[in-house]
């Protein structure tokens, strides 16, 4: 059981003064009854709380899957470019949201946005080896032998040896690559070191969470409970 005003403040939809105001204005109902006491105790797992008749989702954190379009940057604030936060529909916007990890401006696909800093930090930590799967297309054919070399690790121009990864060729010029690390421009630099060039890159999976095929570029949805568990585990 939790105080009504406390439950409201943890869902971050309203400021403290707004919460006091909407309760006082008799706009809040619990299971259909108007409640005017901020200290009224509610059970978050059963009680239905509405403001102006609209049901409130009291989840502490939001976990959103976005299919990032081309040309959008995965940061919270950018003076020049459109960010993943800018393109979120209003109903998904919430204070403190940020993208978990980065995709290049010209990479498309799965970006998870959350305001749960701790879980995001855990998912991104090199220690957890979260797998990131990308579909790629390249300018020149990739030989099986080259794919095997990439899997073992590639020495990049700056002297960094990439961690072992998985490469599955789909055609001469396309395939899927699974990384457990995320160095700057890593896939582009891996193929660059092999004399090839990425022409299209799409993240299709992150930490076991697959990009929903039904999401068009620029569209988003909340993670399902199962996906949330993969993210926060
Ligand atoms: N590797 C890249 O080169 N770019 C990305 O956006 C992600 C991985």
JSON list of C-alpha atoms and ligand atoms in Angstrom, two decimals:
[
{"chain": "A", "resi": 1, "resn": "UNK", "atom": "CA", "xyz": [0.00, 0.00, 0.00]},
{"chain": "A", "resi": 2, "resn": "UNK", "atom": "CA", "xyz": [1.29, 3.42, -0.90]},
{"chain": "A", "resi": 3, "resn": "UNK", "atom": "CA", "xyz": [0.17, 7.00, -0.34]},
{"chain": "A", "resi": 4, "resn": "UNK", "atom": "CA", "xyz": [-1.69, 8.43, -3.33]},
{"chain": "A", "resi": 5, "resn": "UNK", "atom": "CA", "xyz": [0.56, 11.51, -3.60]},
{"chain": "A", "resi": 6, "resn": "UNK", "atom": "CA", "xyz": [3.71, 9.35, -3.33]},
{"chain": "A", "resi": 7, "resn": "UNK", "atom": "CA", "xyz": [2.50, 7.05, -6.09]},
{"chain": "A", "resi": 8, "resn": "UNK", "atom": "CA", "xyz": [1.89, 10.08, -8.27]},
{"chain": "A", "resi": 9, "resn": "UNK", "atom": "CA", "xyz": [5.32, 11.54, -7.67]},
{"chain": "A", "resi": 10, "resn": "UNK", "atom": "CA", "xyz": [7.09, 8.29, -8.56]},
{"chain": "A", "resi": 11, "resn": "UNK", "atom": "CA", "xyz": [5.34, 8.09, -11.94]},
{"chain": "A", "resi": 12, "resn": "UNK", "atom": "CA", "xyz": [6.70, 11.56, -12.81]},
{"chain": "A", "resi": 13, "resn": "UNK", "atom": "CA", "xyz": [3.66, 12.68, -14.76]},
{"chain": "A", "resi": 14, "resn": "UNK", "atom": "CA", "xyz": [3.04, 15.67, -12.52]},
{"chain": "A", "resi": 15, "resn": "UNK", "atom": "CA", "xyz": [5.06, 18.02, -10.34]},
{"chain": "A", "resi": 16, "resn": "UNK", "atom": "CA", "xyz": [4.48, 18.03, -6.58]},
{"chain": "A", "resi": 17, "resn": "UNK", "atom": "CA", "xyz": [2.31, 21.15, -6.69]},
{"chain": "A", "resi": 18, "resn": "UNK", "atom": "CA", "xyz": [0.29, 19.79, -9.62]},
{"chain": "A", "resi": 19, "resn": "UNK", "atom": "CA", "xyz": [-0.37, 16.58, -7.66]},
{"chain": "A", "resi": 20, "resn": "UNK", "atom": "CA", "xyz": [-1.68, 18.53, -4.66]},
{"chain": "A", "resi": 21, "resn": "UNK", "atom": "CA", "xyz": [-3.81, 20.63, -6.99]},
{"chain": "A", "resi": 22, "resn": "UNK", "atom": "CA", "xyz": [-5.43, 17.84, -8.99]},
{"chain": "A", "resi": 23, "resn": "UNK", "atom": "CA", "xyz": [-6.29, 15.94, -5.80]},
{"chain": "A", "resi": 24, "resn": "UNK", "atom": "CA", "xyz": [-7.80, 19.08, -4.23]},
{"chain": "A", "resi": 25, "resn": "UNK", "atom": "CA", "xyz": [-9.75, 19.81, -7.41]},
{"chain": "A", "resi": 26, "resn": "UNK", "atom": "CA", "xyz": [-11.47, 16.40, -6.99]},
{"chain": "A", "resi": 27, "resn": "UNK", "atom": "CA", "xyz": [-10.11, 15.22, -10.34]},
{"chain": "A", "resi": 28, "resn": "UNK", "atom": "CA", "xyz": [-8.64, 11.98, -8.93]},
{"chain": "A", "resi": 29, "resn": "UNK", "atom": "CA", "xyz": [-10.66, 8.81, -8.50]},
{"chain": "A", "resi": 30, "resn": "UNK", "atom": "CA", "xyz": [-9.64, 5.48, -6.98]},
{"chain": "A", "resi": 31, "resn": "UNK", "atom": "CA", "xyz": [-11.78, 2.62, -8.24]},
{"chain": "A", "resi": 32, "resn": "UNK", "atom": "CA", "xyz": [-14.35, 5.15, -9.38]},
{"chain": "A", "resi": 33, "resn": "UNK", "atom": "CA", "xyz": [-14.61, 7.11, -6.10]},
{"chain": "A", "resi": 34, "resn": "UNK", "atom": "CA", "xyz": [-13.30, 10.68, -5.81]},
{"chain": "A", "resi": 35, "resn": "UNK", "atom": "CA", "xyz": [-10.41, 10.87, -3.33]},
{"chain": "A", "resi": 36, "resn": "UNK", "atom": "CA", "xyz": [-9.41, 14.20, -1.79]},
{"chain": "A", "resi": 37, "resn": "UNK", "atom": "CA", "xyz": [-6.83, 13.04, 0.75]},
{"chain": "A", "resi": 38, "resn": "UNK", "atom": "CA", "xyz": [-3.23, 12.97, -0.53]},
{"chain": "A", "resi": 39, "resn": "UNK", "atom": "CA", "xyz": [-2.38, 10.41, 2.17]},
{"chain": "A", "resi": 40, "resn": "UNK", "atom": "CA", "xyz": [-5.09, 7.98, 0.97]},
{"chain": "A", "resi": 41, "resn": "UNK", "atom": "CA", "xyz": [-3.53, 4.51, 0.72]},
{"chain": "A", "resi": 42, "resn": "UNK", "atom": "CA", "xyz": [-3.69, 2.68, -2.57]},
{"chain": "A", "resi": 43, "resn": "UNK", "atom": "CA", "xyz": [-2.63, -0.76, -3.74]},
{"chain": "A", "resi": 44, "resn": "UNK", "atom": "CA", "xyz": [-0.70, -0.26, -6.96]},
{"chain": "A", "resi": 45, "resn": "UNK", "atom": "CA", "xyz": [-1.29, -3.80, -8.15]},
{"chain": "A", "resi": 46, "resn": "UNK", "atom": "CA", "xyz": [-5.11, -3.63, -7.92]},
{"chain": "A", "resi": 47, "resn": "UNK", "atom": "CA", "xyz": [-6.50, -0.13, -7.56]},
{"chain": "A", "resi": 48, "resn": "UNK", "atom": "CA", "xyz": [-7.54, 1.79, -10.65]},
{"chain": "A", "resi": 49, "resn": "UNK", "atom": "CA", "xyz": [-6.55, 5.42, -10.34]},
{"chain": "A", "resi": 50, "resn": "UNK", "atom": "CA", "xyz": [-7.79, 8.00, -12.84]},
{"chain": "A", "resi": 51, "resn": "UNK", "atom": "CA", "xyz": [-7.27, 11.70, -13.40]},
{"chain": "A", "resi": 52, "resn": "UNK", "atom": "CA", "xyz": [-10.15, 13.33, -15.28]},
{"chain": "A", "resi": 53, "resn": "UNK", "atom": "CA", "xyz": [-11.31, 9.81, -16.11]},
{"chain": "A", "resi": 54, "resn": "UNK", "atom": "CA", "xyz": [-7.99, 8.77, -17.68]},
{"chain": "A", "resi": 55, "resn": "UNK", "atom": "CA", "xyz": [-6.28, 5.77, -16.10]},
{"chain": "A", "resi": 56, "resn": "UNK", "atom": "CA", "xyz": [-2.81, 6.48, -14.69]},
{"chain": "A", "resi": 57, "resn": "UNK", "atom": "CA", "xyz": [0.08, 4.09, -15.23]},
{"chain": "A", "resi": 58, "resn": "UNK", "atom": "CA", "xyz": [2.03, 4.11, -11.98]},
{"chain": "A", "resi": 59, "resn": "UNK", "atom": "CA", "xyz": [5.06, 2.25, -13.24]},
{"chain": "A", "resi": 60, "resn": "UNK", "atom": "CA", "xyz": [8.20, 3.61, -11.67]},
{"chain": "A", "resi": 61, "resn": "UNK", "atom": "CA", "xyz": [10.27, 3.43, -14.84]},
{"chain": "A", "resi": 62, "resn": "UNK", "atom": "CA", "xyz": [9.51, 3.47, -18.53]},
{"chain": "A", "resi": 63, "resn": "UNK", "atom": "CA", "xyz": [11.17, 1.08, -21.01]},
{"chain": "A", "resi": 64, "resn": "UNK", "atom": "CA", "xyz": [10.59, 1.96, -24.63]},
{"chain": "A", "resi": 65, "resn": "UNK", "atom": "CA", "xyz": [11.62, 0.25, -27.85]},
{"chain": "A", "resi": 66, "resn": "UNK", "atom": "CA", "xyz": [12.22, 2.64, -30.75]},
{"chain": "A", "resi": 67, "resn": "UNK", "atom": "CA", "xyz": [12.97, 1.83, -34.37]},
{"chain": "A", "resi": 68, "resn": "UNK", "atom": "CA", "xyz": [15.42, 4.66, -34.95]},
{"chain": "A", "resi": 69, "resn": "UNK", "atom": "CA", "xyz": [15.25, 6.20, -38.40]},
{"chain": "A", "resi": 70, "resn": "UNK", "atom": "CA", "xyz": [18.20, 7.36, -40.49]},
{"chain": "A", "resi": 71, "resn": "UNK", "atom": "CA", "xyz": [19.53, 10.85, -39.67]},
{"chain": "A", "resi": 72, "resn": "UNK", "atom": "CA", "xyz": [18.43, 10.91, -36.02]},
{"chain": "A", "resi": 73, "resn": "UNK", "atom": "CA", "xyz": [21.06, 11.03, -33.27]},
{"chain": "A", "resi": 74, "resn": "UNK", "atom": "CA", "xyz": [20.84, 8.80, -30.21]},
{"chain": "A", "resi": 75, "resn": "UNK", "atom": "CA", "xyz": [21.41, 11.41, -27.52]},
{"chain": "A", "resi": 76, "resn": "UNK", "atom": "CA", "xyz": [19.10, 13.44, -25.32]},
{"chain": "A", "resi": 77, "resn": "UNK", "atom": "CA", "xyz": [20.09, 16.87, -26.49]},
{"chain": "A", "resi": 78, "resn": "UNK", "atom": "CA", "xyz": [21.81, 18.04, -29.62]},
{"chain": "A", "resi": 79, "resn": "UNK", "atom": "CA", "xyz": [22.05, 21.62, -30.77]},
{"chain": "A", "resi": 80, "resn": "UNK", "atom": "CA", "xyz": [21.78, 20.78, -34.46]},
{"chain": "A", "resi": 81, "resn": "UNK", "atom": "CA", "xyz": [20.37, 17.34, -35.10]},
{"chain": "A", "resi": 82, "resn": "UNK", "atom": "CA", "xyz": [17.04, 15.74, -34.33]},
{"chain": "A", "resi": 83, "resn": "UNK", "atom": "CA", "xyz": [17.40, 13.36, -31.38]},
{"chain": "A", "resi": 84, "resn": "UNK", "atom": "CA", "xyz": [15.62, 10.13, -30.45]},
{"chain": "A", "resi": 85, "resn": "UNK", "atom": "CA", "xyz": [13.91, 12.10, -27.68]},
{"chain": "A", "resi": 86, "resn": "UNK", "atom": "CA", "xyz": [12.64, 14.74, -30.15]},
{"chain": "A", "resi": 87, "resn": "UNK", "atom": "CA", "xyz": [10.87, 12.10, -32.24]},
{"chain": "A", "resi": 88, "resn": "UNK", "atom": "CA", "xyz": [9.06, 10.35, -29.37]},
{"chain": "A", "resi": 89, "resn": "UNK", "atom": "CA", "xyz": [5.29, 10.81, -29.51]},
{"chain": "A", "resi": 90, "resn": "UNK", "atom": "CA", "xyz": [4.04, 13.04, -26.64]},
{"chain": "A", "resi": 91, "resn": "UNK", "atom": "CA", "xyz": [2.41, 10.15, -24.79]},
{"chain": "A", "resi": 92, "resn": "UNK", "atom": "CA", "xyz": [5.79, 8.43, -24.44]},
{"chain": "A", "resi": 93, "resn": "UNK", "atom": "CA", "xyz": [7.68, 11.55, -23.32]},
{"chain": "A", "resi": 94, "resn": "UNK", "atom": "CA", "xyz": [8.74, 11.57, -19.70]},
{"chain": "A", "resi": 95, "resn": "UNK", "atom": "CA", "xyz": [11.36, 13.37, -17.70]},
{"chain": "A", "resi": 96, "resn": "UNK", "atom": "CA", "xyz": [14.73, 11.64, -17.47]},
{"chain": "A", "resi": 97, "resn": "UNK", "atom": "CA", "xyz": [14.43, 9.40, -20.56]},
{"chain": "A", "resi": 98, "resn": "UNK", "atom": "CA", "xyz": [17.66, 8.61, -22.36]},
{"chain": "A", "resi": 99, "resn": "UNK", "atom": "CA", "xyz": [18.78, 6.13, -25.02]},
{"chain": "A", "resi": 100, "resn": "UNK", "atom": "CA", "xyz": [20.66, 3.07, -23.76]},
{"chain": "A", "resi": 101, "resn": "UNK", "atom": "CA", "xyz": [23.88, 3.10, -25.76]},
{"chain": "A", "resi": 102, "resn": "UNK", "atom": "CA", "xyz": [24.50, 4.78, -29.06]},
{"chain": "A", "resi": 103, "resn": "UNK", "atom": "CA", "xyz": [23.75, 4.10, -32.67]},
{"chain": "A", "resi": 104, "resn": "UNK", "atom": "CA", "xyz": [25.38, 6.22, -35.35]},
{"chain": "A", "resi": 105, "resn": "UNK", "atom": "CA", "xyz": [23.28, 8.88, -37.02]},
{"chain": "A", "resi": 106, "resn": "UNK", "atom": "CA", "xyz": [23.15, 6.80, -40.20]},
{"chain": "A", "resi": 107, "resn": "UNK", "atom": "CA", "xyz": [22.42, 3.49, -38.41]},
{"chain": "A", "resi": 108, "resn": "UNK", "atom": "CA", "xyz": [18.78, 2.50, -38.07]},
{"chain": "A", "resi": 109, "resn": "UNK", "atom": "CA", "xyz": [16.95, 0.09, -35.80]},
{"chain": "A", "resi": 110, "resn": "UNK", "atom": "CA", "xyz": [16.57, -0.87, -32.19]},
{"chain": "A", "resi": 111, "resn": "UNK", "atom": "CA", "xyz": [17.17, 1.75, -29.51]},
{"chain": "A", "resi": 112, "resn": "UNK", "atom": "CA", "xyz": [15.88, 1.25, -25.99]},
{"chain": "A", "resi": 113, "resn": "UNK", "atom": "CA", "xyz": [14.96, 4.36, -24.04]},
{"chain": "A", "resi": 114, "resn": "UNK", "atom": "CA", "xyz": [14.49, 4.39, -20.31]},
{"chain": "A", "resi": 115, "resn": "UNK", "atom": "CA", "xyz": [14.71, 6.53, -17.18]},
{"chain": "A", "resi": 116, "resn": "UNK", "atom": "CA", "xyz": [16.04, 3.57, -15.20]},
{"chain": "A", "resi": 117, "resn": "UNK", "atom": "CA", "xyz": [19.70, 4.59, -14.95]},
{"chain": "A", "resi": 118, "resn": "UNK", "atom": "CA", "xyz": [20.82, 1.65, -12.85]},
{"chain": "A", "resi": 119, "resn": "UNK", "atom": "CA", "xyz": [19.51, -1.08, -15.17]},
{"chain": "A", "resi": 120, "resn": "UNK", "atom": "CA", "xyz": [20.78, 0.79, -18.22]},
{"chain": "A", "resi": 121, "resn": "UNK", "atom": "CA", "xyz": [24.20, 1.03, -16.64]},
{"chain": "A", "resi": 122, "resn": "UNK", "atom": "CA", "xyz": [24.18, -2.71, -15.92]},
{"chain": "A", "resi": 123, "resn": "UNK", "atom": "CA", "xyz": [23.10, -3.58, -19.49]},
{"chain": "A", "resi": 124, "resn": "UNK", "atom": "CA", "xyz": [25.85, -1.40, -20.93]},
{"chain": "A", "resi": 125, "resn": "UNK", "atom": "CA", "xyz": [28.58, -2.56, -18.60]},
{"chain": "A", "resi": 126, "resn": "UNK", "atom": "CA", "xyz": [31.27, -4.50, -20.51]},
{"chain": "A", "resi": 127, "resn": "UNK", "atom": "CA", "xyz": [31.08, -7.09, -17.70]},
{"chain": "A", "resi": 128, "resn": "UNK", "atom": "CA", "xyz": [27.58, -8.22, -18.71]},
{"chain": "A", "resi": 129, "resn": "UNK", "atom": "CA", "xyz": [28.55, -8.85, -22.38]},
{"chain": "A", "resi": 130, "resn": "UNK", "atom": "CA", "xyz": [25.07, -7.97, -23.62]},
{"chain": "A", "resi": 131, "resn": "UNK", "atom": "CA", "xyz": [24.79, -9.20, -27.21]},
{"chain": "A", "resi": 132, "resn": "UNK", "atom": "CA", "xyz": [23.97, -6.64, -29.88]},
{"chain": "A", "resi": 133, "resn": "UNK", "atom": "CA", "xyz": [22.93, -8.03, -33.26]},
{"chain": "A", "resi": 134, "resn": "UNK", "atom": "CA", "xyz": [23.14, -5.93, -36.43]},
{"chain": "A", "resi": 135, "resn": "UNK", "atom": "CA", "xyz": [22.03, -6.60, -39.97]},
{"chain": "A", "resi": 136, "resn": "UNK", "atom": "CA", "xyz": [24.60, -5.19, -42.37]},
{"chain": "A", "resi": 137, "resn": "UNK", "atom": "CA", "xyz": [25.10, -4.60, -46.07]},
{"chain": "A", "resi": 138, "resn": "UNK", "atom": "CA", "xyz": [28.53, -3.93, -47.54]},
{"chain": "A", "resi": 139, "resn": "UNK", "atom": "CA", "xyz": [29.88, -2.53, -50.80]},
{"chain": "A", "resi": 140, "resn": "UNK", "atom": "CA", "xyz": [31.96, -5.59, -51.74]},
{"chain": "A", "resi": 141, "resn": "UNK", "atom": "CA", "xyz": [31.35, -9.32, -51.26]},
{"chain": "A", "resi": 142, "resn": "UNK", "atom": "CA", "xyz": [32.49, -10.79, -47.94]},
{"chain": "A", "resi": 143, "resn": "UNK", "atom": "CA", "xyz": [34.41, -14.06, -48.24]},
{"chain": "A", "resi": 144, "resn": "UNK", "atom": "CA", "xyz": [33.70, -16.84, -45.72]},
{"chain": "A", "resi": 145, "resn": "UNK", "atom": "CA", "xyz": [37.34, -16.60, -44.77]},
{"chain": "A", "resi": 146, "resn": "UNK", "atom": "CA", "xyz": [37.04, -12.88, -44.02]},
{"chain": "A", "resi": 147, "resn": "UNK", "atom": "CA", "xyz": [33.95, -13.52, -41.90]},
{"chain": "A", "resi": 148, "resn": "UNK", "atom": "CA", "xyz": [35.96, -16.08, -39.89]},
{"chain": "A", "resi": 149, "resn": "UNK", "atom": "CA", "xyz": [38.78, -13.58, -39.39]},
{"chain": "A", "resi": 150, "resn": "UNK", "atom": "CA", "xyz": [36.31, -10.96, -38.18]},
{"chain": "A", "resi": 151, "resn": "UNK", "atom": "CA", "xyz": [34.89, -13.48, -35.72]},
{"chain": "A", "resi": 152, "resn": "UNK", "atom": "CA", "xyz": [38.32, -14.01, -34.17]},
{"chain": "A", "resi": 153, "resn": "UNK", "atom": "CA", "xyz": [38.96, -10.28, -33.71]},
{"chain": "A", "resi": 154, "resn": "UNK", "atom": "CA", "xyz": [40.23, -7.53, -35.99]},
{"chain": "A", "resi": 155, "resn": "UNK", "atom": "CA", "xyz": [43.09, -5.15, -35.37]},
{"chain": "A", "resi": 156, "resn": "UNK", "atom": "CA", "xyz": [41.67, -1.68, -35.98]},
{"chain": "A", "resi": 157, "resn": "UNK", "atom": "CA", "xyz": [43.70, 1.27, -37.29]},
{"chain": "A", "resi": 158, "resn": "UNK", "atom": "CA", "xyz": [44.05, 2.73, -33.77]},
{"chain": "A", "resi": 159, "resn": "UNK", "atom": "CA", "xyz": [45.66, -0.51, -32.53]},
{"chain": "A", "resi": 160, "resn": "UNK", "atom": "CA", "xyz": [42.52, -1.87, -30.78]},
{"chain": "A", "resi": 161, "resn": "UNK", "atom": "CA", "xyz": [41.89, -5.59, -31.19]},
{"chain": "A", "resi": 162, "resn": "UNK", "atom": "CA", "xyz": [38.15, -6.22, -31.33]},
{"chain": "A", "resi": 163, "resn": "UNK", "atom": "CA", "xyz": [36.61, -8.89, -29.09]},
{"chain": "A", "resi": 164, "resn": "UNK", "atom": "CA", "xyz": [35.54, -12.16, -30.74]},
{"chain": "A", "resi": 165, "resn": "UNK", "atom": "CA", "xyz": [32.12, -11.88, -32.35]},
{"chain": "A", "resi": 166, "resn": "UNK", "atom": "CA", "xyz": [29.75, -13.85, -34.58]},
{"chain": "A", "resi": 167, "resn": "UNK", "atom": "CA", "xyz": [29.20, -13.26, -38.28]},
{"chain": "A", "resi": 168, "resn": "UNK", "atom": "CA", "xyz": [26.44, -14.94, -40.27]},
{"chain": "A", "resi": 169, "resn": "UNK", "atom": "CA", "xyz": [26.53, -14.23, -43.98]},
{"chain": "A", "resi": 170, "resn": "UNK", "atom": "CA", "xyz": [23.11, -13.97, -45.65]},
{"chain": "A", "resi": 171, "resn": "UNK", "atom": "CA", "xyz": [24.35, -13.15, -49.16]},
{"chain": "A", "resi": 172, "resn": "UNK", "atom": "CA", "xyz": [27.69, -12.09, -50.65]},
{"chain": "A", "resi": 173, "resn": "UNK", "atom": "CA", "xyz": [27.07, -8.51, -49.53]},
{"chain": "A", "resi": 174, "resn": "UNK", "atom": "CA", "xyz": [24.93, -8.85, -46.42]},
{"chain": "A", "resi": 175, "resn": "UNK", "atom": "CA", "xyz": [24.73, -10.62, -43.11]},
{"chain": "A", "resi": 176, "resn": "UNK", "atom": "CA", "xyz": [24.34, -10.37, -39.38]},
{"chain": "A", "resi": 177, "resn": "UNK", "atom": "CA", "xyz": [27.06, -9.55, -36.89]},
{"chain": "A", "resi": 178, "resn": "UNK", "atom": "CA", "xyz": [26.76, -10.08, -33.14]},
{"chain": "A", "resi": 179, "resn": "UNK", "atom": "CA", "xyz": [28.97, -8.02, -30.86]},
{"chain": "A", "resi": 180, "resn": "UNK", "atom": "CA", "xyz": [29.36, -8.09, -27.10]},
{"chain": "A", "resi": 181, "resn": "UNK", "atom": "CA", "xyz": [31.07, -4.71, -26.96]},
{"chain": "A", "resi": 182, "resn": "UNK", "atom": "CA", "xyz": [30.29, -1.33, -28.46]},
{"chain": "A", "resi": 183, "resn": "UNK", "atom": "CA", "xyz": [33.30, 0.66, -29.52]},
{"chain": "A", "resi": 184, "resn": "UNK", "atom": "CA", "xyz": [32.92, 3.85, -31.50]},
{"chain": "A", "resi": 185, "resn": "UNK", "atom": "CA", "xyz": [31.89, 3.03, -35.12]},
{"chain": "A", "resi": 186, "resn": "UNK", "atom": "CA", "xyz": [32.97, -0.52, -34.39]},
{"chain": "A", "resi": 187, "resn": "UNK", "atom": "CA", "xyz": [31.27, -2.37, -37.24]},
{"chain": "A", "resi": 188, "resn": "UNK", "atom": "CA", "xyz": [32.19, 0.27, -39.80]},
{"chain": "A", "resi": 189, "resn": "UNK", "atom": "CA", "xyz": [35.79, 0.13, -38.62]},
{"chain": "A", "resi": 190, "resn": "UNK", "atom": "CA", "xyz": [35.86, -3.69, -38.61]},
{"chain": "A", "resi": 191, "resn": "UNK", "atom": "CA", "xyz": [34.78, -3.87, -42.25]},
{"chain": "A", "resi": 192, "resn": "UNK", "atom": "CA", "xyz": [36.96, -0.85, -43.08]},
{"chain": "A", "resi": 193, "resn": "UNK", "atom": "CA", "xyz": [40.00, -2.74, -41.73]},
{"chain": "A", "resi": 194, "resn": "UNK", "atom": "CA", "xyz": [39.11, -5.53, -44.16]},
{"chain": "A", "resi": 195, "resn": "UNK", "atom": "CA", "xyz": [39.01, -3.12, -47.12]},
{"chain": "A", "resi": 196, "resn": "UNK", "atom": "CA", "xyz": [35.20, -3.12, -47.29]},
{"chain": "A", "resi": 197, "resn": "UNK", "atom": "CA", "xyz": [32.56, -0.49, -46.55]},
{"chain": "A", "resi": 198, "resn": "UNK", "atom": "CA", "xyz": [29.26, -0.68, -44.68]},
{"chain": "A", "resi": 199, "resn": "UNK", "atom": "CA", "xyz": [26.44, 0.67, -46.86]},
{"chain": "A", "resi": 200, "resn": "UNK", "atom": "CA", "xyz": [23.53, -0.11, -44.50]},
{"chain": "A", "resi": 201, "resn": "UNK", "atom": "CA", "xyz": [23.46, -0.95, -40.80]},
{"chain": "A", "resi": 202, "resn": "UNK", "atom": "CA", "xyz": [20.46, -1.84, -38.66]},
{"chain": "A", "resi": 203, "resn": "UNK", "atom": "CA", "xyz": [20.45, -3.01, -35.04]},
{"chain": "A", "resi": 204, "resn": "UNK", "atom": "CA", "xyz": [17.95, -5.83, -34.75]},
{"chain": "A", "resi": 205, "resn": "UNK", "atom": "CA", "xyz": [18.57, -7.12, -31.23]},
{"chain": "A", "resi": 206, "resn": "UNK", "atom": "CA", "xyz": [19.92, -5.90, -27.91]},
{"chain": "A", "resi": 207, "resn": "UNK", "atom": "CA", "xyz": [20.45, -8.10, -24.82]},
{"chain": "A", "resi": 208, "resn": "UNK", "atom": "CA", "xyz": [18.00, -10.71, -26.12]},
{"chain": "A", "resi": 209, "resn": "UNK", "atom": "CA", "xyz": [15.35, -8.08, -26.98]},
{"chain": "A", "resi": 210, "resn": "UNK", "atom": "CA", "xyz": [14.44, -8.25, -30.66]},
{"chain": "A", "resi": 211, "resn": "UNK", "atom": "CA", "xyz": [13.32, -5.25, -32.69]},
{"chain": "A", "resi": 212, "resn": "UNK", "atom": "CA", "xyz": [9.57, -5.63, -33.26]},
{"chain": "A", "resi": 213, "resn": "UNK", "atom": "CA", "xyz": [8.97, -6.15, -37.01]},
{"chain": "A", "resi": 214, "resn": "UNK", "atom": "CA", "xyz": [5.70, -4.26, -36.69]},
{"chain": "A", "resi": 215, "resn": "UNK", "atom": "CA", "xyz": [7.45, -1.02, -35.77]},
{"chain": "A", "resi": 216, "resn": "UNK", "atom": "CA", "xyz": [8.09, 1.17, -38.79]},
{"chain": "A", "resi": 217, "resn": "UNK", "atom": "CA", "xyz": [11.09, 3.49, -38.67]},
{"chain": "A", "resi": 218, "resn": "UNK", "atom": "CA", "xyz": [10.35, 6.26, -36.18]},
{"chain": "A", "resi": 219, "resn": "UNK", "atom": "CA", "xyz": [7.73, 4.21, -34.33]},
{"chain": "A", "resi": 220, "resn": "UNK", "atom": "CA", "xyz": [7.99, 3.03, -30.74]},
{"chain": "A", "resi": 221, "resn": "UNK", "atom": "CA", "xyz": [6.21, 0.94, -28.13]},
{"chain": "A", "resi": 222, "resn": "UNK", "atom": "CA", "xyz": [6.70, -0.02, -24.49]},
{"chain": "A", "resi": 223, "resn": "UNK", "atom": "CA", "xyz": [8.68, -3.19, -23.81]},
{"chain": "A", "resi": 224, "resn": "UNK", "atom": "CA", "xyz": [6.53, -6.19, -22.88]},
{"chain": "A", "resi": 225, "resn": "UNK", "atom": "CA", "xyz": [6.95, -7.61, -19.38]},
{"chain": "A", "resi": 226, "resn": "UNK", "atom": "CA", "xyz": [9.12, -10.39, -20.76]},
{"chain": "A", "resi": 227, "resn": "UNK", "atom": "CA", "xyz": [11.37, -7.90, -22.57]},
{"chain": "A", "resi": 228, "resn": "UNK", "atom": "CA", "xyz": [11.52, -5.69, -19.48]},
{"chain": "A", "resi": 229, "resn": "UNK", "atom": "CA", "xyz": [12.77, -8.66, -17.50]},
{"chain": "A", "resi": 230, "resn": "UNK", "atom": "CA", "xyz": [15.53, -9.28, -20.04]},
{"chain": "A", "resi": 231, "resn": "UNK", "atom": "CA", "xyz": [16.51, -5.64, -19.69]},
{"chain": "A", "resi": 232, "resn": "UNK", "atom": "CA", "xyz": [16.48, -5.29, -15.91]},
{"chain": "A", "resi": 233, "resn": "UNK", "atom": "CA", "xyz": [17.78, -8.76, -15.00]},
{"chain": "B", "resi": 1, "resn": "LIG", "atom": "N1", "xyz": [28.88, -0.04, -35.18]},
{"chain": "B", "resi": 1, "resn": "LIG", "atom": "C1", "xyz": [28.89, 1.02, -36.00]},
{"chain": "B", "resi": 1, "resn": "LIG", "atom": "O1", "xyz": [29.81, 1.19, -36.78]},
{"chain": "B", "resi": 1, "resn": "LIG", "atom": "N2", "xyz": [27.86, 1.86, -35.94]},
{"chain": "B", "resi": 1, "resn": "LIG", "atom": "C2", "xyz": [26.79, 1.72, -35.10]},
{"chain": "B", "resi": 1, "resn": "LIG", "atom": "O2", "xyz": [25.88, 2.53, -35.10]},
{"chain": "B", "resi": 1, "resn": "LIG", "atom": "C3", "xyz": [26.81, 0.60, -34.26]},
{"chain": "B", "resi": 1, "resn": "LIG", "atom": "C4", "xyz": [27.85, -0.27, -34.32]}
]
